[in-house]
């Protein structure tokens, strides 16, 4: 516990005056400037990461990143995280904590407490707080209206394609393996170290987005969830596919963590993204009045997506 | 997920206006009235509960109760919880969620979000926020001084004794089993449904307690932690043993969740407890100037305690 606390606490630096971080029963923290946001996510070895293909550090990175992505997906900024490690004997604890610490630093979300316990299966659980500035409402899944445009913050399917490449490489005899191309390396990187679109979430809220969520289970599943929550249908024109990924991976692959956004004013959204130096949002279609209409290029789009089960 | 959300969300009632609870990417909540407190704890089947002896509902109860106990142990009140379930096939999910929901209602700490994932081992992770009213500092492990009295909020060892009784009963052939006595039933109840001393924590802070923690790993381990953090020694006179428990269970058994409190003014503390209708705190000894002095009735007291490993 002390070693883990040192690794995580050290990476986060000392707490500001008046705050208590790792080491006591609970952390004591400055209150959020606006409303309090709270989210949690578990990353399970063998479910969310195949540790024969990626490192324990990647599992740690993913657990923290997935949690702050949920905070960003309502338009808030992450503030603090607490982490639980359930660790079987032989776990690469140093790698695990390093991955959590790297993500914590990357997303400016210090780890202020945690718990370590023995277990038969490796689980990293992260809970994080965030703050929602100002008096505008959060951007929920349920706010989309017929006619709203649907956009995503980037092409999809990279994480699933990266996993496929790692699985293919593992099946290839060592003497037949070759160096990955730059495109392949990017896909593997997207699988191992996905990014949370935190700035995009804040800017989308400021630009008046009507509904938002992060795409963690695949566009097909998550877009249907947004449509269900909003009571709308959707008509997609096309889906942006990450270079080297397939359309199936873009629709059904999970853990890209790009944001799915509904907006009445896609031009204003694009202008705000450009003003903040963010990648241009990509229009994929629009919301429709008939809640039963769920189409891609005129054909029905079901919920085939990533079910958090590898293979 | 929907079934679990309904079970947990339903038990917590609808959110107040302006708040978002279960169902979106993250919960959006009223900020704490004072400082923000944050804590997390995992309960792992086979480590924190033997599911051949207790129900999944007991594991759920314990996970939430242990987490709010940590909030109370700095003198704060719990506010909101988020829960992650890692569930193997065949898990009694209804029982699990019922146990979490019962504890959530008992400790006035609504479950406002969560996550469910498949896993090979059952893990319930709870993270909770709390609020620390006023400007007084939290009561940490590190605040005790030589001369402070040490008290506990109740007799110890009940949970460990209850586990022992359950193990003995399981080894007894069915035809030789008898009904438990009232004392035995109380011990089993303490193991299955431990209580968090939330009111006691708040009152102890108001009464000027110098150091505090909850006894989750056993008095011997936890008192040594408090002494380490405070840079003091201790001289215990005696340890209060729960009726039917052994002194070994009182010293080394974990998960009683009674509070261990250091105070300069035990009379004031006792008077405040009485005024609030709380059980009288029990004096067990005092803090000493020599950090190497760690004694019970004049004999050295090591760290033999509950190591979160059943049998």
XYZ file of C-alpha atoms in Angstrom:
622
model
C 0.000 0.000 0.000
C 2.776 2.408 0.907
C 4.619 1.713 -2.329
C 1.475 2.316 -4.358
C 0.643 5.448 -2.389
C 4.140 6.764 -2.969
C 3.952 6.041 -6.695
C 0.570 7.702 -7.086
C 0.984 10.436 -4.491
C 4.412 11.352 -5.718
C 3.188 11.702 -9.274
C 0.403 13.993 -8.137
C 2.657 16.184 -6.010
C 1.831 17.376 -2.500
C -1.735 18.490 -1.779
C -2.526 22.228 -1.596
C -2.802 23.720 1.915
C -5.887 22.529 3.753
C -6.331 19.413 1.637
C -5.648 15.821 2.692
C -4.719 13.315 -0.003
C -3.500 9.714 0.204
C -2.837 8.230 3.639
C -5.828 8.890 5.871
C -9.284 7.284 6.012
C -10.660 9.696 3.414
C -9.404 12.582 1.292
C -10.445 16.128 2.234
C -10.630 18.446 -0.769
C -11.632 21.879 -1.947
C -15.275 21.913 -3.012
C -16.016 22.228 -6.731
C -16.499 25.754 -8.057
C -19.888 24.805 -9.493
C -21.935 21.660 -9.256
C -20.299 18.399 -8.222
C -19.925 15.684 -10.868
C -19.226 12.054 -9.950
C -18.415 9.019 -12.038
C -16.907 5.558 -11.677
C -15.568 2.850 -13.961
C -13.887 -0.510 -13.509
C -11.278 -2.019 -15.812
C -11.038 -5.792 -15.484
C -8.133 -7.833 -16.811
C -9.416 -10.270 -19.437
C -12.518 -8.137 -20.061
C -11.244 -4.617 -20.747
C -7.659 -5.541 -21.504
C -5.912 -8.747 -22.550
C -2.715 -8.685 -20.510
C -1.054 -11.109 -22.928
C -1.296 -8.311 -25.517
C -0.970 -5.070 -23.532
C 0.734 -4.077 -20.301
C -0.706 -3.590 -16.833
C 0.166 0.079 -17.288
C -2.275 0.200 -20.212
C -5.053 -1.210 -18.004
C -4.300 1.456 -15.392
C -4.286 4.208 -18.028
C -7.574 2.990 -19.479
C -9.345 2.789 -16.105
C -8.578 6.387 -15.219
C -9.138 7.692 -18.744
C -12.542 6.003 -19.075
C -13.665 7.580 -15.817
C -12.589 11.140 -16.631
C -14.089 10.678 -20.112
C -17.480 10.182 -18.436
C -16.993 13.437 -16.508
C -16.124 15.244 -19.733
C -19.120 13.742 -21.515
C -21.545 15.930 -19.519
C -19.405 19.011 -20.190
C -17.559 19.063 -16.867
C -13.871 19.066 -15.923
C -12.379 16.265 -13.784
C -10.885 17.271 -10.417
C -9.887 14.333 -8.216
C -9.706 10.544 -8.487
C -9.669 7.674 -6.011
C -8.442 4.265 -7.165
C -8.953 0.699 -5.972
C -6.588 -2.064 -7.030
C -7.684 -5.700 -6.668
C -4.424 -7.500 -7.364
C -3.665 -11.215 -7.759
C -0.194 -12.437 -6.782
C 2.350 -11.754 -9.526
C 0.660 -8.589 -10.793
C 2.923 -5.943 -12.314
C 1.920 -3.446 -9.625
C 4.614 -0.970 -10.600
C 3.348 -0.893 -14.188
C -0.245 -0.655 -13.052
C 0.380 2.334 -10.799
C 2.580 3.955 -13.440
C -0.257 3.763 -15.974
C -2.723 5.281 -13.525
C -0.232 7.995 -12.599
C 0.472 8.836 -16.247
C -3.232 9.211 -17.017
C -3.736 11.198 -13.818
C -1.039 13.643 -14.911
C -2.291 13.754 -18.516
C -5.850 14.635 -17.463
C -4.856 16.890 -14.534
C -6.835 14.701 -12.164
C -4.717 13.869 -9.107
C -5.201 10.538 -7.356
C -6.061 11.550 -3.784
C -6.849 8.195 -2.204
C -7.374 4.546 -2.763
C -7.434 1.049 -1.546
C -5.476 -2.104 -2.365
C -6.735 -5.626 -1.787
C -5.859 -9.142 -2.808
C -8.044 -10.814 -5.435
C -8.063 -13.675 -7.937
C -8.588 -11.313 -10.883
C -6.972 -7.957 -11.549
C -9.462 -5.087 -11.299
C -8.690 -1.373 -11.328
C -11.596 0.774 -10.220
C -11.480 4.529 -10.554
C -13.997 7.028 -9.227
C -13.557 10.685 -10.063
C -15.142 13.974 -9.151
C -15.550 16.875 -11.505
C -16.903 20.367 -11.507
C -19.534 21.883 -13.747
C -18.906 25.614 -14.014
C -21.629 28.208 -14.324
C -25.369 27.826 -14.286
C -25.906 26.156 -17.676
C -27.250 22.614 -17.358
C -24.999 19.613 -17.969
C -25.227 18.075 -21.440
C -27.078 14.791 -20.975
C -27.952 11.925 -23.289
C -31.595 12.917 -23.141
C -31.539 16.421 -24.616
C -31.570 15.781 -28.366
C -34.539 16.919 -30.499
C -35.663 15.975 -33.998
C -33.649 17.999 -36.501
C -30.522 18.252 -34.352
C -27.345 17.397 -36.183
C -25.212 14.528 -34.894
C -21.437 14.935 -34.834
C -18.481 13.002 -33.451
C -15.138 14.399 -32.328
C -13.054 12.050 -34.451
C -13.011 8.967 -36.645
C -13.961 5.695 -34.951
C -12.769 2.114 -34.713
C -9.103 2.766 -33.951
C -9.101 0.964 -30.594
C -10.815 -2.138 -31.994
C -8.466 -2.170 -34.998
C -5.470 -1.850 -32.687
C -6.666 -4.837 -30.680
C -7.097 -6.826 -33.906
C -3.525 -6.007 -34.952
C -2.176 -7.091 -31.561
C -4.130 -10.352 -31.780
C -2.842 -10.985 -35.311
C 0.740 -10.297 -34.249
C 0.382 -12.697 -31.319
C -0.740 -15.436 -33.710
C 2.206 -14.833 -36.052
C 5.350 -16.830 -35.451
C 8.129 -14.608 -34.149
C 10.355 -15.074 -37.225
C 7.532 -13.934 -39.528
C 6.722 -10.749 -37.632
C 7.511 -7.382 -39.193
C 7.708 -3.858 -37.828
C 4.347 -2.107 -37.706
C 3.668 0.708 -40.146
C 3.032 4.177 -38.750
C -0.707 3.635 -39.299
C -0.611 0.324 -37.450
C 1.362 1.847 -34.606
C -1.228 4.591 -34.304
C -4.036 2.025 -34.066
C -2.213 0.016 -31.419
C -1.554 3.260 -29.551
C -5.261 4.092 -29.688
C -6.039 0.703 -28.156
C -3.393 0.897 -25.445
C -3.685 4.575 -24.551
C -7.090 5.959 -25.554
C -7.656 9.686 -25.090
C -10.484 11.453 -23.281
C -11.958 14.405 -25.181
C -12.144 16.717 -22.176
C -11.622 20.075 -23.870
C -14.102 19.078 -26.582
C -16.769 18.308 -23.965
C -16.400 21.666 -22.233
C -16.444 23.574 -25.529
C -19.450 21.601 -26.817
C -21.407 22.535 -23.669
C -20.442 26.188 -24.075
C -21.531 26.010 -27.729
C -25.000 24.834 -26.732
C -24.817 21.108 -27.526
C -28.217 19.561 -26.773
C -27.049 16.015 -25.978
C -23.692 14.350 -25.496
C -22.051 11.079 -24.431
C -18.726 9.388 -24.877
C -18.537 6.419 -27.220
C -17.273 3.696 -24.930
C -19.264 0.687 -26.154
C -19.262 1.483 -29.875
C -21.224 4.006 -31.937
C -24.084 1.620 -32.749
C -24.851 0.825 -29.097
C -24.180 4.286 -27.777
C -26.090 6.193 -30.470
C -29.104 3.968 -29.864
C -28.798 4.783 -26.148
C -28.757 8.514 -26.873
C -31.761 8.161 -29.165
C -33.611 6.089 -26.527
C -32.894 8.650 -23.800
C -33.936 11.565 -26.027
C -36.985 9.889 -27.564
C -35.773 10.530 -31.110
C -34.749 8.497 -34.119
C -31.660 9.045 -36.223
C -30.589 8.965 -39.843
C -26.841 8.619 -40.292
C -25.293 9.520 -43.619
C -21.916 7.911 -43.045
C -19.568 6.930 -40.264
C -15.990 8.225 -40.161
C -13.611 5.269 -40.042
C -10.140 5.641 -38.541
C -7.403 4.934 -41.148
C -6.710 1.204 -41.115
C -9.921 0.311 -39.256
C -12.993 -1.294 -40.801
C -16.517 0.115 -40.868
C -17.543 -2.738 -38.569
C -14.892 -1.644 -36.081
C -16.058 1.973 -36.374
C -19.649 0.956 -35.641
C -19.097 -1.853 -33.170
C -15.695 -1.281 -31.659
C -15.675 0.286 -28.226
C -13.326 2.390 -26.155
C -12.527 5.076 -28.681
C -13.918 7.587 -26.150
C -14.707 10.095 -28.904
C -17.712 12.244 -28.020
C -21.071 11.880 -29.739
C -22.781 15.270 -29.775
C -26.214 16.494 -30.844
C -26.468 20.164 -31.754
C -28.910 22.586 -33.353
C -26.024 24.669 -34.665
C -23.171 22.581 -36.058
C -21.534 25.647 -37.629
C -21.233 27.391 -34.288
C -19.863 24.189 -32.749
C -17.277 23.864 -35.521
C -16.281 27.525 -35.159
C -15.786 27.155 -31.394
C -13.736 23.990 -31.860
C -11.565 25.806 -34.410
C -11.151 28.813 -32.107
C -9.910 26.496 -29.350
C -7.512 24.704 -31.676
C -9.492 21.450 -31.475
C -9.859 18.966 -34.319
C -12.923 19.745 -36.448
C -16.048 17.807 -35.403
C -17.359 15.397 -38.037
C -21.038 15.469 -38.977
C -22.495 11.949 -39.213
C -26.243 12.578 -39.584
C -29.226 13.995 -37.768
C -31.924 13.214 -35.233
C -35.390 12.436 -36.574
C -38.891 12.627 -35.145
C -39.741 8.924 -35.457
C -38.083 7.133 -32.525
C -38.198 3.883 -34.495
C -36.112 5.321 -37.338
C -32.530 4.159 -36.747
C -30.676 4.121 -40.045
C -27.244 4.357 -41.633
C -27.336 5.343 -45.329
C -30.983 4.338 -45.383
C -30.495 0.859 -43.909
C -31.464 -0.138 -40.333
C -28.649 0.197 -37.781
C -28.876 -2.239 -34.870
C -26.951 -2.337 -31.668
C -24.053 -4.531 -32.758
C -21.274 -3.186 -30.649
C -18.513 -3.941 -28.296
C -19.855 -5.904 -25.344
C -16.784 -5.623 -23.124
C -15.725 -9.138 -23.901
C -12.461 -9.717 -25.696
C -12.395 -12.206 -28.599
C -27.613 -2.654 -15.930
C -31.170 -1.345 -16.157
C -32.368 -3.818 -13.548
C -29.559 -2.825 -11.209
C -30.146 0.865 -11.846
C -33.828 0.420 -11.094
C -33.087 -1.455 -7.874
C -30.578 1.116 -6.673
C -32.193 4.225 -8.122
C -35.618 3.200 -6.926
C -34.392 2.686 -3.404
C -32.812 6.134 -3.376
C -35.895 7.881 -4.749
C -35.860 10.488 -7.511
C -33.057 13.068 -7.496
C -33.781 16.603 -6.278
C -34.383 19.231 -8.987
C -31.212 20.085 -10.887
C -29.430 16.851 -10.004
C -28.754 13.919 -12.332
C -28.437 10.454 -10.820
C -28.203 7.009 -12.387
C -28.496 6.719 -16.158
C -26.167 9.246 -17.766
C -22.385 9.275 -18.228
C -21.840 10.914 -14.832
C -23.956 12.123 -11.920
C -24.438 15.869 -11.433
C -24.930 16.825 -7.805
C -25.244 19.721 -5.405
C -21.821 20.770 -4.130
C -20.979 19.989 -0.493
C -21.798 22.686 2.041
C -18.210 22.667 3.295
C -15.121 20.869 2.094
C -15.452 17.832 -0.154
C -14.550 14.431 1.301
C -13.856 11.412 -0.919
C -13.274 7.769 -0.127
C -13.353 4.371 -1.825
C -13.352 0.735 -0.778
C -13.634 -2.604 -2.551
C -15.267 -5.729 -1.158
C -14.059 -8.899 -2.844
C -15.837 -12.237 -2.578
C -13.519 -14.764 -0.916
C -11.452 -11.983 0.667
C -13.927 -9.739 2.485
C -16.807 -12.179 2.583
C -17.115 -15.958 2.264
C -20.222 -16.390 0.144
C -20.633 -19.968 1.383
C -21.314 -18.427 4.813
C -23.006 -15.092 4.116
C -25.211 -13.726 1.336
C -24.317 -11.507 -1.589
C -26.514 -8.892 0.087
C -24.099 -8.904 3.036
C -21.164 -8.233 0.698
C -23.070 -5.325 -0.833
C -23.959 -3.936 2.602
C -20.370 -4.229 3.775
C -18.896 -2.496 0.715
C -21.068 0.572 1.120
C -20.813 0.635 4.906
C -16.995 0.388 4.880
C -16.806 3.341 2.500
C -19.116 5.652 4.455
C -17.306 4.585 7.630
C -14.121 6.070 6.162
C -15.979 9.338 5.501
C -17.228 9.383 9.088
C -13.764 8.627 10.427
C -12.529 12.127 9.541
C -15.632 13.678 11.120
C -17.590 14.213 7.894
C -21.051 13.135 6.741
C -21.491 10.945 3.641
C -23.505 12.445 0.765
C -23.448 10.360 -2.423
C -22.133 6.971 -3.546
C -21.241 5.411 -6.890
C -20.965 1.631 -7.135
C -19.209 -0.762 -9.491
C -20.228 -4.398 -9.681
C -17.846 -6.925 -11.258
C -20.089 -9.982 -11.515
C -19.308 -13.558 -12.548
C -22.100 -15.588 -14.161
C -24.509 -16.978 -11.575
C -24.087 -14.111 -9.125
C -27.074 -13.274 -6.924
C -27.309 -9.798 -8.433
C -30.696 -9.085 -6.847
C -29.292 -9.832 -3.396
C -26.158 -7.842 -4.075
C -28.057 -4.734 -5.139
C -30.516 -5.142 -2.273
C -27.654 -5.135 0.239
C -26.143 -2.014 -1.303
C -29.557 -0.331 -1.388
C -30.267 -1.205 2.266
C -26.960 0.263 3.397
C -27.489 3.304 1.174
C -30.837 3.946 2.867
C -29.468 3.219 6.357
C -26.611 5.719 5.971
C -28.603 8.319 3.974
C -26.102 8.067 1.147
C -27.964 7.643 -2.156
C -26.360 5.633 -4.947
C -26.226 8.118 -7.818
C -24.336 6.149 -10.435
C -22.390 3.044 -11.199
C -21.064 0.536 -13.598
C -21.585 -3.188 -14.129
C -19.108 -5.469 -15.839
C -18.473 -9.167 -16.224
C -15.622 -10.687 -14.237
C -14.312 -13.998 -12.942
C -14.520 -12.868 -9.307
C -17.254 -10.887 -7.590
C -16.093 -7.399 -6.589
C -18.238 -4.557 -5.288
C -16.488 -1.221 -5.324
C -18.018 1.805 -3.658
C -16.781 5.376 -3.796
C -18.534 8.008 -1.736
C -18.418 11.746 -1.279
C -18.984 13.524 1.989
C -19.093 17.013 3.337
C -17.099 18.506 6.170
C -19.097 21.347 7.704
C -17.582 24.481 9.126
C -13.998 25.609 9.255
C -12.613 23.188 11.843
C -10.028 20.806 10.380
C -10.886 17.164 9.702
C -9.832 14.694 12.393
C -6.894 12.790 10.931
C -4.820 9.860 12.111
C -1.870 12.151 12.627
C -3.158 14.579 15.251
C -2.620 12.690 18.525
C -0.189 14.033 21.140
C 1.469 12.414 24.158
C -0.982 12.453 27.043
C -4.112 12.221 24.881
C -6.578 9.607 26.023
C -7.519 6.811 23.621
C -11.149 5.717 23.417
C -13.207 3.435 21.206
C -16.905 3.753 20.404
C -17.771 0.180 21.346
C -16.471 -3.262 22.300
C -14.442 -5.052 19.637
C -14.165 -8.467 18.012
C -17.834 -9.062 17.259
C -17.372 -9.386 13.494
C -14.495 -11.856 13.819
C -16.428 -13.868 16.412
C -19.471 -13.918 14.144
C -17.343 -15.273 11.298
C -15.953 -17.952 13.631
C -19.487 -19.016 14.616
C -20.546 -19.228 10.964
C -17.474 -21.336 10.149
C -18.159 -23.645 13.102
C -21.789 -24.053 12.074
C -20.747 -24.891 8.516
C -18.469 -27.662 9.838
C -21.257 -29.114 11.986
C -23.430 -31.799 10.457
C -26.937 -30.510 9.810
C -28.575 -32.883 12.313
C -26.266 -31.667 15.084
C -26.903 -27.965 14.540
C -28.806 -25.973 17.137
C -30.454 -22.584 17.130
C -28.046 -19.747 17.929
C -28.341 -17.985 21.265
C -29.195 -14.287 21.265
C -25.529 -13.494 21.883
C -24.446 -15.678 18.970
C -27.059 -14.125 16.699
C -25.760 -10.662 17.617
C -22.191 -11.677 16.712
C -23.285 -13.140 13.379
C -25.268 -9.971 12.743
C -22.178 -7.866 13.470
C -20.256 -9.902 10.893
C -22.958 -9.762 8.234
C -24.181 -6.210 8.757
C -21.515 -4.088 10.443
C -22.472 -0.538 11.401
C -20.684 2.710 10.588
C -20.345 5.100 13.532
C -21.279 8.210 11.575
C -22.943 10.252 14.304
C -20.086 9.399 16.665
C -17.530 10.710 14.162
C -19.274 14.041 13.724
C -19.743 14.488 17.477
C -16.131 13.511 18.210
C -14.903 16.193 15.782
C -17.189 18.778 17.396
C -15.857 17.724 20.805
C -12.274 18.425 19.737
C -10.955 14.910 19.106
C -7.273 15.181 18.130
C -7.029 12.007 16.006
C -9.511 9.469 14.713
C -9.827 6.455 12.415
C -12.202 3.561 11.958
C -11.059 0.124 13.077
C -11.328 -1.850 9.868
C -8.244 -4.085 10.074
C -8.295 -4.747 13.825
C -7.331 -2.591 16.802
C -3.716 -3.789 16.923
C -2.968 -2.875 13.320
C -5.013 0.298 13.266
C -3.801 1.685 16.605
C -0.223 1.170 15.493
C -1.074 3.085 12.289
C -2.517 5.967 14.297
C 0.552 6.010 16.538
C 2.870 5.917 13.491
C 1.021 8.790 11.818
C 1.008 10.871 15.014
C 4.565 10.061 16.088
C 3.471 8.872 19.510
C 3.528 5.658 21.500
C 0.615 4.168 23.409
C -0.073 2.386 26.665
C -3.344 0.484 26.661
C -4.886 -0.552 29.967
C -7.401 -3.006 28.579
C -9.389 -3.761 25.448
C -13.180 -3.989 25.538
C -14.226 -7.386 24.187
C -17.680 -7.873 22.645
C -19.734 -10.458 24.600
C -18.917 -13.887 23.180
C -15.759 -12.726 21.397
C -12.198 -13.454 22.499
C -9.508 -10.928 23.356
C -7.620 -12.128 20.266
C -10.657 -11.327 18.134
C -10.972 -7.900 19.782
C -7.319 -7.110 19.035
C -6.895 -8.823 15.698
C -10.363 -9.114 14.186
C -11.243 -6.545 11.583
C -14.376 -4.923 10.235
C -15.972 -3.867 13.488
C -15.839 -0.302 12.137
C -15.886 1.158 15.657
C -14.020 4.462 15.831
C -10.658 4.827 17.554
C -10.407 8.361 18.947
C -7.631 10.331 20.653
C -8.759 13.222 22.822
C -7.343 15.651 25.358
C -10.705 15.839 27.114
C -12.427 12.461 27.437
C -15.011 13.888 29.857
C -16.205 16.429 27.349
C -16.328 13.734 24.681
C -18.401 11.457 26.932
C -20.748 14.319 27.814
C -21.319 15.160 24.141
C -21.949 11.517 23.295
C -24.485 11.306 26.142
C -26.178 14.528 25.042
C -26.607 13.073 21.555
C -27.959 9.784 22.872
C -24.896 7.859 21.686
C -23.389 4.864 23.486
C -20.723 5.952 25.977
C -17.179 5.888 24.567
C -14.853 3.398 26.247
C -11.421 4.534 27.437
C -8.705 2.027 26.524
C -5.473 3.866 27.378
C -3.408 6.871 26.435
C -0.818 8.169 24.010
C 2.772 8.372 25.244
C 5.819 10.403 24.273
C 8.050 7.470 23.294
C 7.009 6.376 19.786
C 8.513 2.954 20.448
C 6.250 2.328 23.456
C 3.369 0.174 22.214
C 1.919 -1.763 25.119
C -1.229 -3.457 26.407
C -1.264 -3.923 30.211
C 2.487 -3.387 30.190
C 3.269 -5.987 27.515
C 4.295 -5.171 23.917
C 1.411 -5.051 21.436
C 2.345 -5.984 17.887
C 0.386 -5.660 14.715
C -1.370 -9.020 14.708
C -4.605 -8.225 12.979
C -7.032 -9.117 10.313
C -5.234 -9.231 6.984
C -8.310 -9.334 4.734
C -7.797 -12.986 3.935
C -10.389 -15.475 5.071
C -8.824 -18.679 6.459
